[in-house]
PDB file of C-alpha atoms in Angstrom:
ATOM      1  CA  MET W   1     -13.744  11.950  25.791  1.00  0.00           C
ATOM      2  CA  ASN W   2     -13.903   9.649  28.759  1.00  0.00           C
ATOM      3  CA  MET W   3     -11.087   7.139  28.239  1.00  0.00           C
ATOM      4  CA  ASP W   4     -13.264   4.318  29.681  1.00  0.00           C
ATOM      5  CA  ILE W   5     -15.745   4.710  26.817  1.00  0.00           C
ATOM      6  CA  ASN W   6     -16.341   1.600  24.779  1.00  0.00           C
ATOM      7  CA  ILE W   7     -16.131   2.769  21.172  1.00  0.00           C
ATOM      8  CA  THR W   8     -17.753  -0.412  19.930  1.00  0.00           C
ATOM      9  CA  GLN W   9     -20.988   0.445  21.739  1.00  0.00           C
ATOM     10  CA  TYR W  10     -21.457   3.141  19.085  1.00  0.00           C
ATOM     11  CA  ILE W  11     -19.789   1.776  15.974  1.00  0.00           C
ATOM     12  CA  ASP W  12     -19.114  -1.525  14.241  1.00  0.00           C
ATOM     13  CA  LEU W  13     -15.419  -1.174  13.425  1.00  0.00           C
ATOM     14  CA  GLU W  14     -15.582  -3.982  10.873  1.00  0.00           C
ATOM     15  CA  SER W  15     -18.342  -2.303   8.845  1.00  0.00           C
ATOM     16  CA  TYR W  16     -19.334   1.264   9.665  1.00  0.00           C
ATOM     17  CA  SER W  17     -22.490   1.086   7.569  1.00  0.00           C
ATOM     18  CA  SER W  18     -23.686  -1.965   9.545  1.00  0.00           C
ATOM     19  CA  THR W  19     -23.794   0.129  12.722  1.00  0.00           C
ATOM     20  CA  PRO W  20     -27.422   0.620  13.922  1.00  0.00           C
ATOM     21  CA  GLY W  21     -26.803   4.375  14.191  1.00  0.00           C
ATOM     22  CA  PHE W  22     -25.367   4.756  10.671  1.00  0.00           C
ATOM     23  CA  LEU W  23     -27.080   7.800   9.134  1.00  0.00           C
ATOM     24  CA  GLY W  24     -25.399   8.133   5.754  1.00  0.00           C
ATOM     25  CA  TYR W  25     -22.458   9.801   4.097  1.00  0.00           C
ATOM     26  CA  THR W  26     -21.362  12.581   1.809  1.00  0.00           C
ATOM     27  CA  ASP W  27     -19.417  12.051  -1.350  1.00  0.00           C
ATOM     28  CA  ASN W  28     -17.739  14.534  -3.615  1.00  0.00           C
ATOM     29  CA  ALA W  29     -16.120  14.524  -7.005  1.00  0.00           C
ATOM     30  CA  PRO W  30     -12.826  12.771  -6.248  1.00  0.00           C
ATOM     31  CA  ASP W  31     -10.697  15.882  -6.500  1.00  0.00           C
ATOM     32  CA  PHE W  32      -7.541  14.926  -4.622  1.00  0.00           C
ATOM     33  CA  SER W  33      -5.785  18.167  -5.510  1.00  0.00           C
ATOM     34  CA  LYS W  34      -4.643  20.383  -2.644  1.00  0.00           C
ATOM     35  CA  ALA W  35      -7.343  22.915  -3.536  1.00  0.00           C
ATOM     36  CA  GLY W  36     -10.043  20.220  -3.660  1.00  0.00           C
ATOM     37  CA  ILE W  37      -9.084  18.747  -0.284  1.00  0.00           C
ATOM     38  CA  ASP W  38      -8.750  22.187   1.335  1.00  0.00           C
ATOM     39  CA  ALA W  39     -12.209  23.163   0.053  1.00  0.00           C
ATOM     40  CA  LEU W  40     -13.717  19.917   1.371  1.00  0.00           C
ATOM     41  CA  CYS W  41     -12.163  20.368   4.827  1.00  0.00           C
ATOM     42  CA  ASP W  42     -13.092  24.062   5.044  1.00  0.00           C
ATOM     43  CA  ASP W  43     -16.697  23.347   4.046  1.00  0.00           C
ATOM     44  CA  PHE W  44     -17.014  20.532   6.589  1.00  0.00           C
ATOM     45  CA  LEU W  45     -15.504  22.511   9.463  1.00  0.00           C
ATOM     46  CA  GLN W  46     -17.618  25.571   8.663  1.00  0.00           C
ATOM     47  CA  LYS W  47     -20.796  23.476   8.823  1.00  0.00           C
ATOM     48  CA  MET W  48     -19.724  21.911  12.124  1.00  0.00           C
ATOM     49  CA  THR W  49     -18.607  25.230  13.666  1.00  0.00           C
ATOM     50  CA  GLU W  50     -21.092  25.197  16.541  1.00  0.00           C
ATOM     51  CA  TYR W  51     -19.815  21.782  17.682  1.00  0.00           C
ATOM     52  CA  ILE W  52     -16.103  22.247  17.071  1.00  0.00           C
ATOM     53  CA  ASN W  53     -15.231  23.048  20.707  1.00  0.00           C
ATOM     54  CA  ASP W  54     -16.466  19.668  21.898  1.00  0.00           C
ATOM     55  CA  VAL W  55     -14.793  17.150  19.612  1.00  0.00           C
ATOM     56  CA  THR W  56     -12.496  14.232  20.360  1.00  0.00           C
ATOM     57  CA  VAL W  57     -10.361  12.623  17.666  1.00  0.00           C
ATOM     58  CA  VAL W  58      -9.857   8.878  18.066  1.00  0.00           C
ATOM     59  CA  SER W  59      -7.284   7.210  15.848  1.00  0.00           C
ATOM     60  CA  SER W  60      -5.831   3.749  15.402  1.00  0.00           C
ATOM     61  CA  LEU W  61      -4.119   4.650  12.129  1.00  0.00           C
ATOM     62  CA  PHE W  62      -0.838   2.956  11.356  1.00  0.00           C
ATOM     63  CA  ILE W  63       1.482   2.756   8.389  1.00  0.00           C
ATOM     64  CA  SER W  64       4.388   0.614   7.259  1.00  0.00           C
ATOM     65  CA  SER W  65       7.870   1.779   8.211  1.00  0.00           C
ATOM     66  CA  ASN W  66       9.060   0.760   4.735  1.00  0.00           C
ATOM     67  CA  LYS W  67       8.656   4.099   2.995  1.00  0.00           C
ATOM     68  CA  GLU W  68      10.641   2.973  -0.045  1.00  0.00           C
ATOM     69  CA  GLU W  69       8.028   0.274  -0.663  1.00  0.00           C
ATOM     70  CA  LEU W  70       5.230   2.799  -0.193  1.00  0.00           C
ATOM     71  CA  SER W  71       6.957   5.119  -2.648  1.00  0.00           C
ATOM     72  CA  THR W  72       7.078   2.342  -5.245  1.00  0.00           C
ATOM     73  CA  ASP W  73       3.543   1.041  -4.602  1.00  0.00           C
ATOM     74  CA  TYR W  74       1.919   4.473  -4.787  1.00  0.00           C
ATOM     75  CA  ASP W  75       4.333   6.155  -7.219  1.00  0.00           C
ATOM     76  CA  MET W  76       4.991   8.950  -4.724  1.00  0.00           C
ATOM     77  CA  SER W  77       8.256  10.535  -3.676  1.00  0.00           C
ATOM     78  CA  LEU W  78       9.605   9.972  -0.161  1.00  0.00           C
ATOM     79  CA  GLU W  79       9.414  13.723   0.422  1.00  0.00           C
ATOM     80  CA  LYS W  80       5.691  13.777  -0.346  1.00  0.00           C
ATOM     81  CA  ILE W  81       5.040  10.731   1.827  1.00  0.00           C
ATOM     82  CA  ASP W  82       6.687  12.493   4.777  1.00  0.00           C
ATOM     83  CA  LYS W  83       4.928  15.782   4.014  1.00  0.00           C
ATOM     84  CA  PHE W  84       1.466  14.237   3.895  1.00  0.00           C
ATOM     85  CA  LEU W  85       2.040  12.259   7.113  1.00  0.00           C
ATOM     86  CA  HIS W  86       3.370  15.246   9.061  1.00  0.00           C
ATOM     87  CA  ALA W  87       0.158  16.454  10.753  1.00  0.00           C
ATOM     88  CA  LEU W  88      -0.915  12.929  11.696  1.00  0.00           C
ATOM     89  CA  LEU W  89       2.508  12.192  13.198  1.00  0.00           C
ATOM     90  CA  LYS W  90       2.779  15.567  14.936  1.00  0.00           C
ATOM     91  CA  ASN W  91      -0.533  15.015  16.735  1.00  0.00           C
ATOM     92  CA  GLY W  92       0.049  11.361  17.601  1.00  0.00           C
ATOM     93  CA  MET W  93      -2.627  10.153  15.201  1.00  0.00           C
ATOM     94  CA  VAL W  94      -0.597   7.521  13.344  1.00  0.00           C
ATOM     95  CA  LYS W  95       1.877   4.829  14.369  1.00  0.00           C
ATOM     96  CA  ILE W  96       4.745   3.618  12.185  1.00  0.00           C
ATOM     97  CA  ILE W  97       4.905  -0.183  12.260  1.00  0.00           C
ATOM     98  CA  VAL W  98       7.485  -2.654  10.987  1.00  0.00           C
ATOM     99  CA  LEU W  99       4.927  -4.820   9.203  1.00  0.00           C
ATOM    100  CA  ASP W 100       7.603  -7.394   8.303  1.00  0.00           C
ATOM    101  CA  MET W 101       7.762  -8.258  12.008  1.00  0.00           C
ATOM    102  CA  LEU W 102       4.157  -9.460  11.964  1.00  0.00           C
ATOM    103  CA  PRO W 103       3.363 -13.162  11.410  1.00  0.00           C
ATOM    104  CA  GLU W 104       3.097 -14.525   7.888  1.00  0.00           C
ATOM    105  CA  PRO W 105       0.264 -12.816   5.916  1.00  0.00           C
ATOM    106  CA  ASP W 106      -2.904 -14.881   5.412  1.00  0.00           C
ATOM    107  CA  SER W 107      -2.285 -16.712   8.691  1.00  0.00           C
ATOM    108  CA  PRO W 108      -4.720 -16.512  11.660  1.00  0.00           C
ATOM    109  CA  GLN W 109      -1.904 -15.025  13.750  1.00  0.00           C
ATOM    110  CA  PHE W 110      -1.402 -12.219  11.230  1.00  0.00           C
ATOM    111  CA  ASP W 111      -5.141 -11.409  11.282  1.00  0.00           C
ATOM    112  CA  GLN W 112      -5.120 -11.307  15.092  1.00  0.00           C
ATOM    113  CA  GLU W 113      -2.113  -8.999  15.280  1.00  0.00           C
ATOM    114  CA  PHE W 114      -3.489  -6.757  12.521  1.00  0.00           C
ATOM    115  CA  LEU W 115      -6.819  -6.491  14.369  1.00  0.00           C
ATOM    116  CA  LYS W 116      -5.006  -5.535  17.573  1.00  0.00           C
ATOM    117  CA  LEU W 117      -3.277  -2.706  15.718  1.00  0.00           C
ATOM    118  CA  GLU W 118      -6.587  -1.526  14.220  1.00  0.00           C
ATOM    119  CA  ASN W 119      -8.180  -1.416  17.681  1.00  0.00           C
ATOM    120  CA  ASP W 120      -5.264   0.277  19.476  1.00  0.00           C
ATOM    121  CA  CYS W 121      -6.601   3.827  19.630  1.00  0.00           C
ATOM    122  CA  GLY W 122      -4.991   7.107  20.584  1.00  0.00           C
ATOM    123  CA  VAL W 123      -7.061  10.118  21.650  1.00  0.00           C
ATOM    124  CA  LEU W 124      -6.743  13.851  20.985  1.00  0.00           C
ATOM    125  CA  ASP W 125      -9.206  15.988  22.955  1.00  0.00           C
ATOM    126  CA  THR W 126     -10.602  19.300  21.712  1.00  0.00           C
ATOM    127  CA  PRO W 127      -8.067  20.183  19.001  1.00  0.00           C
ATOM    128  CA  ASP W 128      -8.348  23.702  17.625  1.00  0.00           C
ATOM    129  CA  THR W 129      -9.881  24.152  14.176  1.00  0.00           C
ATOM    130  CA  GLU W 130      -6.561  24.508  12.369  1.00  0.00           C
ATOM    131  CA  THR W 131      -5.173  21.350  13.978  1.00  0.00           C
ATOM    132  CA  LEU W 132      -8.306  19.413  13.061  1.00  0.00           C
ATOM    133  CA  LYS W 133      -8.110  20.660   9.485  1.00  0.00           C
ATOM    134  CA  ASN W 134      -4.457  19.620   9.245  1.00  0.00           C
ATOM    135  CA  ILE W 135      -5.275  16.139  10.563  1.00  0.00           C
ATOM    136  CA  LEU W 136      -8.089  15.705   8.040  1.00  0.00           C
ATOM    137  CA  ARG W 137      -5.988  17.060   5.181  1.00  0.00           C
ATOM    138  CA  SER W 138      -3.150  14.715   6.139  1.00  0.00           C
ATOM    139  CA  PHE W 139      -5.556  11.751   6.219  1.00  0.00           C
ATOM    140  CA  PHE W 140      -6.964  12.553   2.771  1.00  0.00           C
ATOM    141  CA  CYS W 141      -3.497  12.994   1.237  1.00  0.00           C
ATOM    142  CA  ALA W 142      -1.482  10.222   2.909  1.00  0.00           C
ATOM    143  CA  VAL W 143      -1.059   6.770   1.344  1.00  0.00           C
ATOM    144  CA  GLY W 144      -0.798   3.295   2.853  1.00  0.00           C
ATOM    145  CA  LEU W 145      -2.817   4.015   5.975  1.00  0.00           C
ATOM    146  CA  HIS W 146      -4.580   1.270   7.926  1.00  0.00           C
ATOM    147  CA  GLY W 147      -6.925   1.576  10.903  1.00  0.00           C
ATOM    148  CA  HIS W 148      -9.595   4.073  11.901  1.00  0.00           C
ATOM    149  CA  LEU W 149      -9.943   7.846  12.257  1.00  0.00           C
ATOM    150  CA  LEU W 150     -13.113   8.878  14.084  1.00  0.00           C
ATOM    151  CA  LEU W 151     -14.344  12.324  15.192  1.00  0.00           C
ATOM    152  CA  PHE W 152     -16.618  12.275  18.236  1.00  0.00           C
ATOM    153  CA  PHE W 153     -18.753  15.437  18.192  1.00  0.00           C
ATOM    154  CA  HIS W 154     -20.208  15.092  21.691  1.00  0.00           C
ATOM    155  CA  ALA W 155     -22.657  18.011  21.688  1.00  0.00           C
ATOM    156  CA  ALA W 156     -24.067  16.856  18.347  1.00  0.00           C
ATOM    157  CA  GLU W 157     -24.085  13.226  19.569  1.00  0.00           C
ATOM    158  CA  LEU W 158     -22.427  12.190  16.320  1.00  0.00           C
ATOM    159  CA  ILE W 159     -19.415  10.205  15.218  1.00  0.00           C
ATOM    160  CA  ILE W 160     -18.079  11.422  11.881  1.00  0.00           C
ATOM    161  CA  TYR W 161     -15.379   9.680   9.873  1.00  0.00           C
ATOM    162  CA  PRO W 162     -13.520  10.836   6.755  1.00  0.00           C
ATOM    163  CA  HIS W 163     -13.409   8.405   3.844  1.00  0.00           C
ATOM    164  CA  THR W 164     -11.346   8.411   0.683  1.00  0.00           C
ATOM    165  CA  ASP W 165     -13.396   6.189  -1.635  1.00  0.00           C
ATOM    166  CA  ASP W 166     -15.337   9.213  -2.911  1.00  0.00           C
ATOM    167  CA  LEU W 167     -13.681  11.857  -0.719  1.00  0.00           C
ATOM    168  CA  GLY W 168     -16.198  12.772   1.967  1.00  0.00           C
ATOM    169  CA  PHE W 169     -17.524  11.991   5.431  1.00  0.00           C
ATOM    170  CA  GLY W 170     -19.707   9.338   7.036  1.00  0.00           C
ATOM    171  CA  PHE W 171     -22.140  10.026   9.894  1.00  0.00           C
ATOM    172  CA  ILE W 172     -23.033   7.707  12.789  1.00  0.00           C
ATOM    173  CA  SER W 173     -25.477   8.632  15.543  1.00  0.00           C
ATOM    174  CA  MET W 174     -24.500   8.070  19.166  1.00  0.00           C
ATOM    175  CA  LEU W 175     -28.216   7.970  19.992  1.00  0.00           C
ATOM    176  CA  LYS W 176     -30.343   4.840  20.299  1.00  0.00           C
ATOM    177  CA  ASN W 177     -33.674   6.621  19.739  1.00  0.00           C
ATOM    178  CA  LYS W 178     -34.753   6.208  16.099  1.00  0.00           C
ATOM    179  CA  ASP W 179     -36.817   9.436  16.083  1.00  0.00           C
ATOM    180  CA  ARG W 180     -33.820  11.438  17.272  1.00  0.00           C
ATOM    181  CA  GLN W 181     -31.659   9.715  14.641  1.00  0.00           C
ATOM    182  CA  GLN W 182     -34.158  10.837  11.993  1.00  0.00           C
ATOM    183  CA  GLU W 183     -33.841  14.427  13.241  1.00  0.00           C
ATOM    184  CA  GLN W 184     -30.072  14.160  12.870  1.00  0.00           C
ATOM    185  CA  THR W 185     -30.487  12.787   9.344  1.00  0.00           C
ATOM    186  CA  GLU W 186     -32.764  15.681   8.348  1.00  0.00           C
ATOM    187  CA  TRP W 187     -30.274  18.193   9.769  1.00  0.00           C
ATOM    188  CA  ARG W 188     -27.465  16.640   7.718  1.00  0.00           C
ATOM    189  CA  GLN W 189     -29.599  16.671   4.570  1.00  0.00           C
ATOM    190  CA  LYS W 190     -30.208  20.382   5.046  1.00  0.00           C
ATOM    191  CA  TYR W 191     -26.583  21.418   5.539  1.00  0.00           C
ATOM    192  CA  PHE W 192     -24.720  18.818   3.477  1.00  0.00           C
ATOM    193  CA  TYR W 193     -26.239  19.062   0.012  1.00  0.00           C
ATOM    194  CA  ASN W 194     -24.655  15.788  -1.114  1.00  0.00           C
ATOM    195  CA  PHE W 195     -25.647  13.804   1.977  1.00  0.00           C
ATOM    196  CA  GLN W 196     -26.843  10.314   1.036  1.00  0.00           C
ATOM    197  CA  SER W 197     -29.135   8.594   3.514  1.00  0.00           C
ATOM    198  CA  SER W 198     -30.915   6.165   1.186  1.00  0.00           C
ATOM    199  CA  LYS W 199     -27.809   4.217   0.186  1.00  0.00           C
ATOM    200  CA  VAL W 200     -25.494   2.113   2.315  1.00  0.00           C
ATOM    201  CA  LYS W 201     -21.822   2.845   1.968  1.00  0.00           C
ATOM    202  CA  SER W 202     -19.106   0.996   3.836  1.00  0.00           C
ATOM    203  CA  CYS W 203     -15.836   2.759   4.519  1.00  0.00           C
ATOM    204  CA  PRO W 204     -13.013   0.222   4.588  1.00  0.00           C
ATOM    205  CA  SER W 205     -10.669   0.298   7.541  1.00  0.00           C
ATOM    206  CA  SER W 206      -7.647   0.385   5.278  1.00  0.00           C
ATOM    207  CA  ARG W 207      -6.923   1.728   1.818  1.00  0.00           C
TER     208      ARG W 207
END
């Protein structure tokens, strides 16, 4: 992806579903088992096969450096926290931040610094299918993440983001033409049986 691109021309980072090109989302039974997440990722990547060679991953994900606190908050062992973060860290898709160094929570300064972190994006161009699957699997499994993870499928003129509220993906058109957006919606309805275009679903930027 061209590094000069203005991401916000395509997507409202404060509310994905408020973006003019928001097409809808998929949701699945919230099966957060390894088998459930693997099946979700495999199904998604298989359906996007023809576009997989022209994808850019954009990430502003970050996580607290205090893993002991994360372990307590999410009732997860330190070993599992490290395991689930591995693919994101390996591919430069997540930053580890000392959140205690930020200004006092609930202050305007804290909000400003937090927003800067959320908008500080790294880019991974044309990852192979296995790398992309590992990144998605890591995102779905990891805890305490903040920020954004966006997949730019250039040939399809789509931005797709994973979400963990119902375990699925959201779809945003990069096109301005409403007729072309409708064509994209119909394509998604055909291939993603659980695609919802009649509801509005917002994916929070942190979880």
